[in-house]
Coordinates of C-alpha atoms and ligand atoms in Angstrom, one line a residue:
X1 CA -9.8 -10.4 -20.1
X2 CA -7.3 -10.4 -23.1
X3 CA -4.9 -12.8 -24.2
X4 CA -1.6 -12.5 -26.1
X5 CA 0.2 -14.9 -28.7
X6 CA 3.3 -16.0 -27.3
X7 CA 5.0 -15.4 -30.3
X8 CA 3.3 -11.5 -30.6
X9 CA 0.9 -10.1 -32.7
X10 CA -2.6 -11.0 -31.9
X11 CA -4.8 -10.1 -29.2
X12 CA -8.1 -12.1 -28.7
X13 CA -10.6 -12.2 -26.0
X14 CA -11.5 -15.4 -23.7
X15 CA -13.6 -17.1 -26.1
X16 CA -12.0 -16.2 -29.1
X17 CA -8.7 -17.8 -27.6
X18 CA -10.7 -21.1 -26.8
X19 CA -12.7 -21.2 -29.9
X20 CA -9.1 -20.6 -32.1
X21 CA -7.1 -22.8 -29.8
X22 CA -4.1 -21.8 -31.2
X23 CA -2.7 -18.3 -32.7
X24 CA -2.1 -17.8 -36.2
X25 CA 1.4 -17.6 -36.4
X26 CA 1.4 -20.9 -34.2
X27 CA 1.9 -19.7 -30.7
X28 CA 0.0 -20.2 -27.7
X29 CA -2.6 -18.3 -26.0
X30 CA -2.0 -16.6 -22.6
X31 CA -3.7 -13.8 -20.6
X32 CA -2.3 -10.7 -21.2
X33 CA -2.3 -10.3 -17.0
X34 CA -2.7 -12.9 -14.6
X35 CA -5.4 -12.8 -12.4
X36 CA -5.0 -12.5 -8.7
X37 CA -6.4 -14.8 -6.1
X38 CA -5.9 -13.2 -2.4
X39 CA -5.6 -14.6 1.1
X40 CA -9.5 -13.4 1.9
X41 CA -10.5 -14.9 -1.3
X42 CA -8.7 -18.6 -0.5
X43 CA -10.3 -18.7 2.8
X44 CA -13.8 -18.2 1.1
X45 CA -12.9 -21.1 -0.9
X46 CA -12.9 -23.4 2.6
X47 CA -16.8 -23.5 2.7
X48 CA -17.2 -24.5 -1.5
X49 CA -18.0 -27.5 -3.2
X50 CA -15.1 -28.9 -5.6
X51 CA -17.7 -27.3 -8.6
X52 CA -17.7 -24.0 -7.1
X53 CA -14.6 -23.7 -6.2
X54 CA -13.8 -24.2 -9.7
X55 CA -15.9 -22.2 -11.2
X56 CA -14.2 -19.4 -9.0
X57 CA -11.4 -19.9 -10.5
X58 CA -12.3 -20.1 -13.7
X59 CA -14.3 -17.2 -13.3
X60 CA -11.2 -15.3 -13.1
X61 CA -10.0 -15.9 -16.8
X62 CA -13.4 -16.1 -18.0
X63 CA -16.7 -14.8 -16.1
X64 CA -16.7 -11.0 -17.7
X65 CA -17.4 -12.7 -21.3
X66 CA -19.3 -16.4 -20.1
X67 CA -20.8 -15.3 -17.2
X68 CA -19.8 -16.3 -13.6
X69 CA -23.4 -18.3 -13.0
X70 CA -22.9 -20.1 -16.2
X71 CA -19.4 -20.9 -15.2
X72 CA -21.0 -22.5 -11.7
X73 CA -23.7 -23.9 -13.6
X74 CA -21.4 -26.1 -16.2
X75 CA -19.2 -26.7 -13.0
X76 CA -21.4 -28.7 -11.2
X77 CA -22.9 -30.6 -14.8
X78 CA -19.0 -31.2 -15.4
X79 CA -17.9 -32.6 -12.4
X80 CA -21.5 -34.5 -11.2
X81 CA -20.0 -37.2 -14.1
X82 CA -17.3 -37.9 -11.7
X83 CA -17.4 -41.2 -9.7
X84 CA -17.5 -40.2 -5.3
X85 CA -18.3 -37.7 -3.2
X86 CA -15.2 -35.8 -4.3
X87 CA -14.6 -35.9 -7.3
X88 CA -10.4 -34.8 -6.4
X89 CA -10.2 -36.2 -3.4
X90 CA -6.7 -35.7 -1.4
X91 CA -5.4 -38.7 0.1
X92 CA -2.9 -38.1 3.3
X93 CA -0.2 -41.2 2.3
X94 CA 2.3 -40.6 4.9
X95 CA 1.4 -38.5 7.9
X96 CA 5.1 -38.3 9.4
X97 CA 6.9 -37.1 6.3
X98 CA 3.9 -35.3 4.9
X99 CA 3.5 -37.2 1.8
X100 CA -0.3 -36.5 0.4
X101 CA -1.9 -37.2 -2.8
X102 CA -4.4 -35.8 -5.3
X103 CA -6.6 -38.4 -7.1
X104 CA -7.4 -36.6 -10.2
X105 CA -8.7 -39.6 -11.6
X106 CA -12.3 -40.5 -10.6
X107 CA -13.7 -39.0 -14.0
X108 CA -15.7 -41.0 -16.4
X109 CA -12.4 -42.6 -18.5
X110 CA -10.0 -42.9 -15.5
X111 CA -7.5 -40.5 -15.8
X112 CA -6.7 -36.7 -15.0
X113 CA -7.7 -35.7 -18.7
X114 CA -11.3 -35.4 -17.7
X115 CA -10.7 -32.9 -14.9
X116 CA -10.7 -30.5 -18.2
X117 CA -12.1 -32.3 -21.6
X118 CA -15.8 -32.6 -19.0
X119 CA -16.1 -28.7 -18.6
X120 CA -14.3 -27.9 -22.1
X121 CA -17.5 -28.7 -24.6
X122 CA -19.4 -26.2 -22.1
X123 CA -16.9 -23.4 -22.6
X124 CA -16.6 -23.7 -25.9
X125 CA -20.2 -23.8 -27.0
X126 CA -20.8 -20.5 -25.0
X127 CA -17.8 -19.0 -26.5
X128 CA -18.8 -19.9 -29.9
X129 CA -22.3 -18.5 -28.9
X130 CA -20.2 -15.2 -28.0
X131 CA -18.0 -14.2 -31.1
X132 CA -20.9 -15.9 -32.7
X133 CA -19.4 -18.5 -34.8
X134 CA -21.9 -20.7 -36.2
X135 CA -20.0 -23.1 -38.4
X136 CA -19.8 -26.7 -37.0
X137 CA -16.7 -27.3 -35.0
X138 CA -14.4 -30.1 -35.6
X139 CA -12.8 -31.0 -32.4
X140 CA -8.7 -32.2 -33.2
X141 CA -7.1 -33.8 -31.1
X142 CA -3.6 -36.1 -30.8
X143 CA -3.3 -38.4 -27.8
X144 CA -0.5 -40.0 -26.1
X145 CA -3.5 -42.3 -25.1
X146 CA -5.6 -40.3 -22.5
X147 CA -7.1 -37.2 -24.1
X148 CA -8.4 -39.4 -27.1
X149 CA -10.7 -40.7 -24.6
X150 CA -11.5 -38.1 -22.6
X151 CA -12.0 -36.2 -25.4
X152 CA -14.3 -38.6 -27.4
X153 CA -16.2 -38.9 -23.9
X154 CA -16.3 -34.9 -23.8
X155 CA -17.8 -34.2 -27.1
X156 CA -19.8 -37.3 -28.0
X157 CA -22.9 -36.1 -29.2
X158 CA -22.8 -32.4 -28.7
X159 CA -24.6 -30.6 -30.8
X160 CA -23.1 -28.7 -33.2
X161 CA -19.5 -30.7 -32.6
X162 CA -17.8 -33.6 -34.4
X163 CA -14.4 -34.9 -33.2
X164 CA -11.5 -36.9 -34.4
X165 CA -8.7 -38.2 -32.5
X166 CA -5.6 -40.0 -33.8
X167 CA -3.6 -41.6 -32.0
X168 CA 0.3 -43.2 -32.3
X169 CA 0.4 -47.2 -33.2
X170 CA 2.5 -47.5 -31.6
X171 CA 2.6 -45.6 -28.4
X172 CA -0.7 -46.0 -26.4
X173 CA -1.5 -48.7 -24.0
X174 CA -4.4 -51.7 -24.3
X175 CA -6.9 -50.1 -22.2
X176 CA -6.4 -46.6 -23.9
X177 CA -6.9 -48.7 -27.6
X178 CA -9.4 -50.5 -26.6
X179 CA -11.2 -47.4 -24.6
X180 CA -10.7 -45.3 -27.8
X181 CA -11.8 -47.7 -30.5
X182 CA -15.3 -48.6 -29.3
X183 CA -16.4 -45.5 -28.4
X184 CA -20.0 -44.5 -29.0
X185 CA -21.5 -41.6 -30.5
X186 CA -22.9 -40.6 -33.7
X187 CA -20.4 -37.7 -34.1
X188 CA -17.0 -39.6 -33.4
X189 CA -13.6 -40.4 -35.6
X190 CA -10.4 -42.7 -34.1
X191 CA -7.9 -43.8 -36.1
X192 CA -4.3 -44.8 -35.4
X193 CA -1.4 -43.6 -36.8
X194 CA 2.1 -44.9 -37.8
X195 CA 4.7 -43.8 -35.8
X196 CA 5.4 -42.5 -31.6
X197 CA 3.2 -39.5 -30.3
X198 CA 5.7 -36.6 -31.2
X199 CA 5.2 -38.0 -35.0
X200 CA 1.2 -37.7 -34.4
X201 CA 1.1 -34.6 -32.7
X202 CA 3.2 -33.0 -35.4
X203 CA 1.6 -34.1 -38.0
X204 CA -1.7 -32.7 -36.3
X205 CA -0.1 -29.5 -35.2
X206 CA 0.3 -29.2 -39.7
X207 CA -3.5 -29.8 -40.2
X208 CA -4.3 -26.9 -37.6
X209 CA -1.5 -25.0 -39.8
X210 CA -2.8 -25.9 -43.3
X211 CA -4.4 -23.6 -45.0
X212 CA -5.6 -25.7 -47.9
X213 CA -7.3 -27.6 -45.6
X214 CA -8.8 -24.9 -43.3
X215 CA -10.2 -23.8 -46.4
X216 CA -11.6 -27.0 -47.6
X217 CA -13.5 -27.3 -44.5
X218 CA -14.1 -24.1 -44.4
X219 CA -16.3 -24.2 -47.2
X220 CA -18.1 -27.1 -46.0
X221 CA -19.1 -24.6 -42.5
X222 CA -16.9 -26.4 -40.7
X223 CA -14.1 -25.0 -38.1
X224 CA -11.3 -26.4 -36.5
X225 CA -10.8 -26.9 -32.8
X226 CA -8.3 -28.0 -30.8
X227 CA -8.5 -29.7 -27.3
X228 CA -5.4 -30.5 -26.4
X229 CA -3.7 -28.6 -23.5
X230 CA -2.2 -26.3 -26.3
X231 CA -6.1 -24.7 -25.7
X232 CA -6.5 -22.2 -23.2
X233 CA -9.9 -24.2 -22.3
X234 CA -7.8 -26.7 -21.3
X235 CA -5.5 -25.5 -19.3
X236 CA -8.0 -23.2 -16.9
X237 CA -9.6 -26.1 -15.3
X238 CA -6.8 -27.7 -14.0
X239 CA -5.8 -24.7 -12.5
X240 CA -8.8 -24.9 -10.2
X241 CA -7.5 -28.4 -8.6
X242 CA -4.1 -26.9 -7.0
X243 CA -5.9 -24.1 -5.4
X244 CA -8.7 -26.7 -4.2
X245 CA -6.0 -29.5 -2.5
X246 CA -4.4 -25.9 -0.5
X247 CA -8.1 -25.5 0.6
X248 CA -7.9 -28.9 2.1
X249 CA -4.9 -28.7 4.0
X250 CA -6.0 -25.7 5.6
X251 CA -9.6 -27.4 6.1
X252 CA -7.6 -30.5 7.7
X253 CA -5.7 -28.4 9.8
X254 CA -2.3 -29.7 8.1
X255 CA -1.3 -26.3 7.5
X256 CA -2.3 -22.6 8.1
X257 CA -3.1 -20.3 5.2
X258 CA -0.2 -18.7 4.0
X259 CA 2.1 -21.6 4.5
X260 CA 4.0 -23.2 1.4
X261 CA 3.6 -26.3 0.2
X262 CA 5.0 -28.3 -2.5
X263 CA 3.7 -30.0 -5.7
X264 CA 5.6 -33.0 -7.5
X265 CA 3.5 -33.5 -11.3
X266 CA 4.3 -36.2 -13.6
X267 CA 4.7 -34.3 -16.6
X268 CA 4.4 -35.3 -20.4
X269 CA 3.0 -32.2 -22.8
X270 CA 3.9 -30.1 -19.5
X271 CA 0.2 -28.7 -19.1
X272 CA -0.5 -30.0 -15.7
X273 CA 2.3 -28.6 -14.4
X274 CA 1.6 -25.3 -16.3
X275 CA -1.3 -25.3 -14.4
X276 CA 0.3 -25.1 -11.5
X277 CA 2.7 -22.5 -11.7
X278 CA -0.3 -20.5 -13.3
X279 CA -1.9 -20.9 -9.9
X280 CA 1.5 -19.8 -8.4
X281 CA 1.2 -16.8 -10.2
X282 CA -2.4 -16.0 -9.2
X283 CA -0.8 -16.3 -5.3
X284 CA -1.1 -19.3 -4.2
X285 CA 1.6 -20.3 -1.5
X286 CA 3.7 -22.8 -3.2
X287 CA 7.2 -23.8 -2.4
X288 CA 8.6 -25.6 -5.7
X289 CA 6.7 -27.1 -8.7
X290 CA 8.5 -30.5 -9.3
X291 CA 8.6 -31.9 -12.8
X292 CA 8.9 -35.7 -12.6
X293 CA 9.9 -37.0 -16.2
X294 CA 10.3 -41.1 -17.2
X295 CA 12.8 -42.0 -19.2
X296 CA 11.8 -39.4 -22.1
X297 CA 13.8 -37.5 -19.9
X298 CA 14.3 -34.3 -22.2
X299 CA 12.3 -31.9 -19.3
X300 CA 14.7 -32.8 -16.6
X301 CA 18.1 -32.2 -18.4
X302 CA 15.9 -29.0 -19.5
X303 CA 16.0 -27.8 -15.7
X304 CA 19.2 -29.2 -14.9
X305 CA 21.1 -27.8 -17.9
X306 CA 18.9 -24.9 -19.5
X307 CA 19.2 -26.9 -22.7
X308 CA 16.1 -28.4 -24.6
X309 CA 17.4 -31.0 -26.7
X310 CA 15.3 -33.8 -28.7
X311 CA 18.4 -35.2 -30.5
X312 CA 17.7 -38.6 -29.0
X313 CA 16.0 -41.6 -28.8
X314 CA 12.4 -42.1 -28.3
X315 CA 11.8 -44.4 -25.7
X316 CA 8.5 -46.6 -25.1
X317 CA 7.7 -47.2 -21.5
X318 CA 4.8 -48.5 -19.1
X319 CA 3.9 -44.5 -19.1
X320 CA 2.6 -43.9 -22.4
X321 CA 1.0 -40.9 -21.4
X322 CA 4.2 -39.3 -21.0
X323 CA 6.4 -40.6 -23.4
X324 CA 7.1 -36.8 -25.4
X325 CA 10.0 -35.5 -26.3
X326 CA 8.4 -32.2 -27.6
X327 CA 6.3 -30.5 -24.2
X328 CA 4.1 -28.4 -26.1
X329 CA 3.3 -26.2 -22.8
X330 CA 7.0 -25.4 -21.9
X331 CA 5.7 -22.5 -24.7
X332 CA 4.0 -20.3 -22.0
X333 CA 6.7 -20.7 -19.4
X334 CA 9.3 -19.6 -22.2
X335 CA 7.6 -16.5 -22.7
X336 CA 7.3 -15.6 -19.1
X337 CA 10.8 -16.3 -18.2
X338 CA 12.2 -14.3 -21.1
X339 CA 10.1 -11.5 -19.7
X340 CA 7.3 -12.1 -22.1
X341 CA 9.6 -11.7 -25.4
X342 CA 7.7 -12.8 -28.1
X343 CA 10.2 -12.4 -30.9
X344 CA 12.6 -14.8 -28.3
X345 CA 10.3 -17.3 -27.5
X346 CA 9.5 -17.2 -31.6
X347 CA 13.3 -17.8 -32.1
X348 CA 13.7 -20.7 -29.9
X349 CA 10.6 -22.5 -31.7
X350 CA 11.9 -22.0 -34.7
X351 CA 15.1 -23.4 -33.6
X352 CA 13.5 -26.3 -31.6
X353 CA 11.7 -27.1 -35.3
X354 CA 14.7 -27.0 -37.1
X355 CA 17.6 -27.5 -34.9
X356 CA 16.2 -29.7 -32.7
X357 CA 17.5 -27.5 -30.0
X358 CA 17.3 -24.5 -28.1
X359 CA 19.1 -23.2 -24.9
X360 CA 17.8 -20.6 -22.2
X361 CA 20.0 -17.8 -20.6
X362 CA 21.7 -18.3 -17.3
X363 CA 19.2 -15.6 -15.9
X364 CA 16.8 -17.4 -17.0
X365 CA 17.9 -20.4 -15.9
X366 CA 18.1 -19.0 -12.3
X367 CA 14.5 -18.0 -12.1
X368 CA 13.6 -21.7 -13.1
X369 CA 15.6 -23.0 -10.4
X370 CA 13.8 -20.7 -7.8
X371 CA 11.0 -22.2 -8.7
X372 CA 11.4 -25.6 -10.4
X373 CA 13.4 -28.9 -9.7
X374 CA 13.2 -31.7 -12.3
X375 CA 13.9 -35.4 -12.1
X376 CA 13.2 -38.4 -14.1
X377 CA 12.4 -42.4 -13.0
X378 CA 13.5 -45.2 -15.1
X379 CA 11.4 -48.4 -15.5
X380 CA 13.0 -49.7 -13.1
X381 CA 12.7 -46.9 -10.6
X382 CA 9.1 -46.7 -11.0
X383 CA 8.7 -50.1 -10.1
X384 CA 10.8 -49.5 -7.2
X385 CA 8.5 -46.6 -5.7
X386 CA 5.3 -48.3 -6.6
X387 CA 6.0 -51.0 -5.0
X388 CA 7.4 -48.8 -1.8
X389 CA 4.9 -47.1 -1.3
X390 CA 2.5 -50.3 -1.9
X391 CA 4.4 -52.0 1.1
X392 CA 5.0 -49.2 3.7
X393 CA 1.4 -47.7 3.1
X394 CA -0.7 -50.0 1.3
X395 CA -1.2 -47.3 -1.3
X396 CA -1.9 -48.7 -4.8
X397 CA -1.3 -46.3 -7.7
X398 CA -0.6 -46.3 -11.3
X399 CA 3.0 -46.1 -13.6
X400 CA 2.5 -42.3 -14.8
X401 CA 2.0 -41.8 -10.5
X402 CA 4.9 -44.2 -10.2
X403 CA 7.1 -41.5 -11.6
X404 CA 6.3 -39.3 -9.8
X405 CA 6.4 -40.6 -6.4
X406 CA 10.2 -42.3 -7.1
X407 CA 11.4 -38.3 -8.4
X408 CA 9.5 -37.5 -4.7
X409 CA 11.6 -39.8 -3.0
X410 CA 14.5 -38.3 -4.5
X411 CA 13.1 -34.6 -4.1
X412 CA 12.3 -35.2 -0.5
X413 CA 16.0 -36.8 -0.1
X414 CA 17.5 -33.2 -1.0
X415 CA 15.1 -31.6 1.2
X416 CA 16.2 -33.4 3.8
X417 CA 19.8 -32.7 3.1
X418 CA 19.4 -29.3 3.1
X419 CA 17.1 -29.2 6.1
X420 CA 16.6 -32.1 8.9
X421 CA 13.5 -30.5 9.8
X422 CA 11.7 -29.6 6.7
X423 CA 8.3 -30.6 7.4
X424 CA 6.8 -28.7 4.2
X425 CA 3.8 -31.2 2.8
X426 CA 4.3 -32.5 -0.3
X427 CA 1.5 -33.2 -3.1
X428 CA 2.4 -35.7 -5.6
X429 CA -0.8 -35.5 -8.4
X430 CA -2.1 -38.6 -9.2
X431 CA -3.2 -38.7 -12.8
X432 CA -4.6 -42.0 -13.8
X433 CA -6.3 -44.8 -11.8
X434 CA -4.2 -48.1 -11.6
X435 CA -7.1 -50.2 -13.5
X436 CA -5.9 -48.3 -16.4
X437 CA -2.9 -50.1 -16.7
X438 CA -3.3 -53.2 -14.8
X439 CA -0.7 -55.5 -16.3
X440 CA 1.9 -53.0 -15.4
X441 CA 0.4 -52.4 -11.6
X442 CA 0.4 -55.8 -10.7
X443 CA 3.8 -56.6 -11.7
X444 CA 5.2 -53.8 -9.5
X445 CA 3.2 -54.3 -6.6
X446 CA 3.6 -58.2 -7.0
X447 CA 6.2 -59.5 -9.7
X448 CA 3.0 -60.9 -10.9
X449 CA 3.2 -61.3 -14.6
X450 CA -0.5 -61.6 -16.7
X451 CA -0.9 -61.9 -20.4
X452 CA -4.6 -60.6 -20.2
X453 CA -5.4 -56.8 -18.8
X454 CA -9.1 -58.3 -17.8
X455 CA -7.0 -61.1 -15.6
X456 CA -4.7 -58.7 -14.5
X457 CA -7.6 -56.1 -13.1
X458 CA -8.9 -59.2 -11.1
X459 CA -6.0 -60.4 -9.1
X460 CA -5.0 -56.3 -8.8
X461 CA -8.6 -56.1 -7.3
X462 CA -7.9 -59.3 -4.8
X463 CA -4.1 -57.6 -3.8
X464 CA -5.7 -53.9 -3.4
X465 CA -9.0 -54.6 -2.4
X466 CA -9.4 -51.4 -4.4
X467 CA -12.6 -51.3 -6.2
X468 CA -12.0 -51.6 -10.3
X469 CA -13.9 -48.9 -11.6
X470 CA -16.6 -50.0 -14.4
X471 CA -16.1 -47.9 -17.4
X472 CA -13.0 -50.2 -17.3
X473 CA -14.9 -53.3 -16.6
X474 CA -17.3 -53.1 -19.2
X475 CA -14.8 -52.4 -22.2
X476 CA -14.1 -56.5 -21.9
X477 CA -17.4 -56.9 -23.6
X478 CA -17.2 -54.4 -26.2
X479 CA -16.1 -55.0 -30.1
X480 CA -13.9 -52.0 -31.5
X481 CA -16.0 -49.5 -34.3
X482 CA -12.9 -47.9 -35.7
X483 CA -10.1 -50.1 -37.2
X484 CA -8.7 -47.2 -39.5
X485 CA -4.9 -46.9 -39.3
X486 CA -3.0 -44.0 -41.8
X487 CA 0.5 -43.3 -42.8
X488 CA 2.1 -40.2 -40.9
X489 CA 1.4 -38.0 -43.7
X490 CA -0.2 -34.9 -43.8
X491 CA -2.4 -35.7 -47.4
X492 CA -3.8 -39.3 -45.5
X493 CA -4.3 -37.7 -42.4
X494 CA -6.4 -35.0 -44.3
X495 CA -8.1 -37.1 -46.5
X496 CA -9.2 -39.3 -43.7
X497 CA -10.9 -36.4 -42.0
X498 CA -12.9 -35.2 -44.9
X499 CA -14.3 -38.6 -45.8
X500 CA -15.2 -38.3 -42.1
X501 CA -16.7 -34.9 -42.4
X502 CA -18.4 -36.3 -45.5
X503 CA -20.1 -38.9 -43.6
X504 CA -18.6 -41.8 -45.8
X505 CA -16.2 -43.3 -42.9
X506 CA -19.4 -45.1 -41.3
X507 CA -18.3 -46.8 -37.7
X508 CA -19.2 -50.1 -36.9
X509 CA -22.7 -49.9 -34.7
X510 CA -22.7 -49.4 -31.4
X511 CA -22.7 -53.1 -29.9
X512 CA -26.4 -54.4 -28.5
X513 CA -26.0 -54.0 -25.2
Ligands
LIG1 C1 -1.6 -36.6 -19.9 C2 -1.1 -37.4 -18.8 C3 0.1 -37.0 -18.1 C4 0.9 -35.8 -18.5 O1 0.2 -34.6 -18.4 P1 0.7 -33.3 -19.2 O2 -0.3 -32.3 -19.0 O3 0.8 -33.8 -20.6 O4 2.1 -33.0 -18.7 C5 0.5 -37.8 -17.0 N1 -0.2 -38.9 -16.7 C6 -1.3 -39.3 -17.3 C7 -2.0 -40.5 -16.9 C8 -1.8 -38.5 -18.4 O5 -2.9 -38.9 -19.0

């Protein structure tokens, strides 16, 4: 299969796309065709493991160049990290109103980032093996707090990789720091960096596009790598998880193949969700893709008004993870609503870069609402629902799930509104476990108020009676290796990386254990 630039021009295979990460002339990769997934094919899904059914859908995208039994194969290694017998298991919340959730968090750092960053090191070694690439490959990444880790986790000591994560001062939560900044490995690089995420993943989007620096590394035999959801590699995993959670119902008995169902994602870079529609557009039944935004609300007045404005404030909130104003993934959608016009979708980047701004067509704006509804929680809000759902259904879950569950409470409202008997089930993803952010949890579910996140997992763990997961656990004992911190500048940010691919940034050791 080939994929397209969203802004025209180039044409790459599978492995090429994963290996580049981005285009050239800074547009995204997407298949030139989508794939098709039919009716006979979901039902042969019913009687596969999580792994396989995966690697089925990965296949799609990627088996004529990787090979469908290597595709199983790194599957099975990817997800056999996770922590259960399913690793995504789907939890039925509210029977009457059809209220289930998808627990994408039981990977080895505790949030839905490893559903991808554990299979993405496999695909891209094979494709590097493919368009046989043989320099070393410097993994890039910015993090709003949750692919740092999972990506440090992903890459840590694979050969032939080395991988660097920045991430914003000022923008991540304790556990995320703390998770990032005494990571292990002999081929790892954290540093913060001034500023909010949109600052970070700017400034990192410019070292992808520099050439001086390409170049510098380049003659070192080193190549650059992206893996945040801007990389195809990224994104195909998580399209396996949407298909899977239909496969349930229908295995439950909750619904019959063919019915629709709905999705409600807390969205922040807008690459979950992407994944979703993308599995809409293979033909899988869905209903509505809803985009739940905190109070970085720019996607929801996006779908309400078919304007994309970032002239505001920046606000900091108890979901770091989704506290963007610039959804790098809204990309791909652009450029199938325009009817795959590149030379439009380039426009309204350009404009987005230097106007801040960019509005869609009424047509356009039409086929979103077929298909999309947005909505946003405040702090407040998210309390609210956690706490709701904590009391009617003893259901613990974490702020970014928050968000999503109060813009399902509003979602389901209208629903209801429109339709007394609308029984359609509704999937709200559930993208982080609560340990994560445990300070934050227990104050919703309690008005409990704890200074220390280790204090707060404890009394969390005597409320829930949820088990605390130990990759969490552990990281109380645990000194930080990396305490580098750069200006947002471009010249730092580069300079910091080559003294890292130097080998003269030297870690602190890994702590005696
Ligand atoms: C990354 C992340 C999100 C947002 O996902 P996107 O793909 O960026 O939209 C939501 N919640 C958590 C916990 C995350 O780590």
């Amino acid at each position: 299969m080939k994929f397209i630039s969203t802004r025209g021009g180039e044409k790459v295979t599978g492995a090429q796309a994963i290996v580049q990460g981005l285009a050239k002339n800074g547009g995204l990769f997407v298949p030139e065709k989508f794939p098709t997934v039919t009716e006979e094919e979901i039902r042969a899904m019913e009687d596969m493991s999580y792994p396989e059914r995966a690697a089925f859908i990965l296949g799609k995208y990627l088996a004529d160049e990787l090979g469908g039994d290597y595709l199983k194969e790194v599957c099975e290694k990817a997800y056999s990290s996770f922590e259960g017998n399913d690793p995504v298991p789907l939890v039925k919340v509210d029977g009457e109103s059809g209220l289930y959730v998808l627990e994408l968090f039981h990977g080895p750092t505790c949030a839905f980032k490893d559903m991808a960053l554990t299979v993405l090191p496999y695909l891209l070694k094979k494709s590097c093996e493919v368009t046989g690439v043989k320099d070393e490959i410097l993994i890039l990444a910015a993090t709003s707090g949750d692919t740092g880790k999972a990506a440090l986790e992903g890459f840590r000591d694979v050969e032939g990789t080395k991988v660097a994560v920045f991430y914003p001062d000022e923008g991540v939560a304790k556990m995320q720091r703390l998770q990032m900044t005494i990571q292990d490995g002999d081929n790892v690089f954290v540093s913060a960096v001034e500023g909010n995420f949109d600052d970070c993943q700017r400034a990192v989007k410019n070292m992808f596009a520099s050439e001086e620096f390409n170049a510098e590394l380049a003659a070192k035999g080193v190549r650059l790598s992206s893996a945040n959801s801007i990389n195809f590699g990224r994104l195909a995993p998580q399209i396996a998880y949407y298909f899977s959670a239909y496969v349930d119902l229908i295995n439950s008995r909750q619904i019959e193949m063919g019915d629709k169902i709905d999705f409600v994602v807390p969205t922040g870079n807008f690459g979950d969700i992407l994944a979703g529609w993308y599995a809409k557009k293979m033909g899988l039944p869905v209903r509505k893709l809803v985009c739940a935004s905190n109070k970085n609300k720019v996607l929801a007045d996006f779908f309400k008004d078919g304007v994309y404005d970032v002239k505001r404030e920046f606000h900091r909130t108890m979901s770091p993870s989704m506290d963007i104003l610039v959804s790098s993934n809204l990309e791909r959608l652009l450029f199938e609503i325009s009817g795959r016009n590149s030379r439009l979708t380039a426009q309204r980047m350009k404009a987005l870069a230097e106007k801040k701004e960019y509005s869609i067509t009424e047509e356009e704006k039409a086929k979103l609402d077929e298909e999309f509804y947005g909505g946003f929680a405040s702090e407040d809000d998210t309390i609210e629902a956690m706490y709701e759902i904590f009391d009617e259904f003893g259901y613990a879950m974490d702020t970014h799930t928050g968000v999503a569950l109060w813009v399902y409470l509003q979602y389901k409202e209208m629903c209801w509104k429109k339709d007394k008997k609308d029984k359609t089930p509704i999937i709200v993803l559930s993208t982080a476990n609560p340990y994560k952010f445990p300070q934050d949890v227990l104050y919703a579910l309690s008005g409990n108020d704890v200074k220390d996140s280790f204090k707060g997992i404890k009394r969390l763990n005597l409320l829930t009676a949820m088990k605390p997961p130990k990759c969490l656990l552990d990281l109380r004992y645990r000194t930080p290796r990396f305490k580098t911190k750069v200006k947002n500048d471009l010249k730092q940010m580069t300079d910091a990386i080559m003294r890292f691919v130097d080998g003269e940034i030297v870690p602190v050791p890994v702590d005696k254990k």
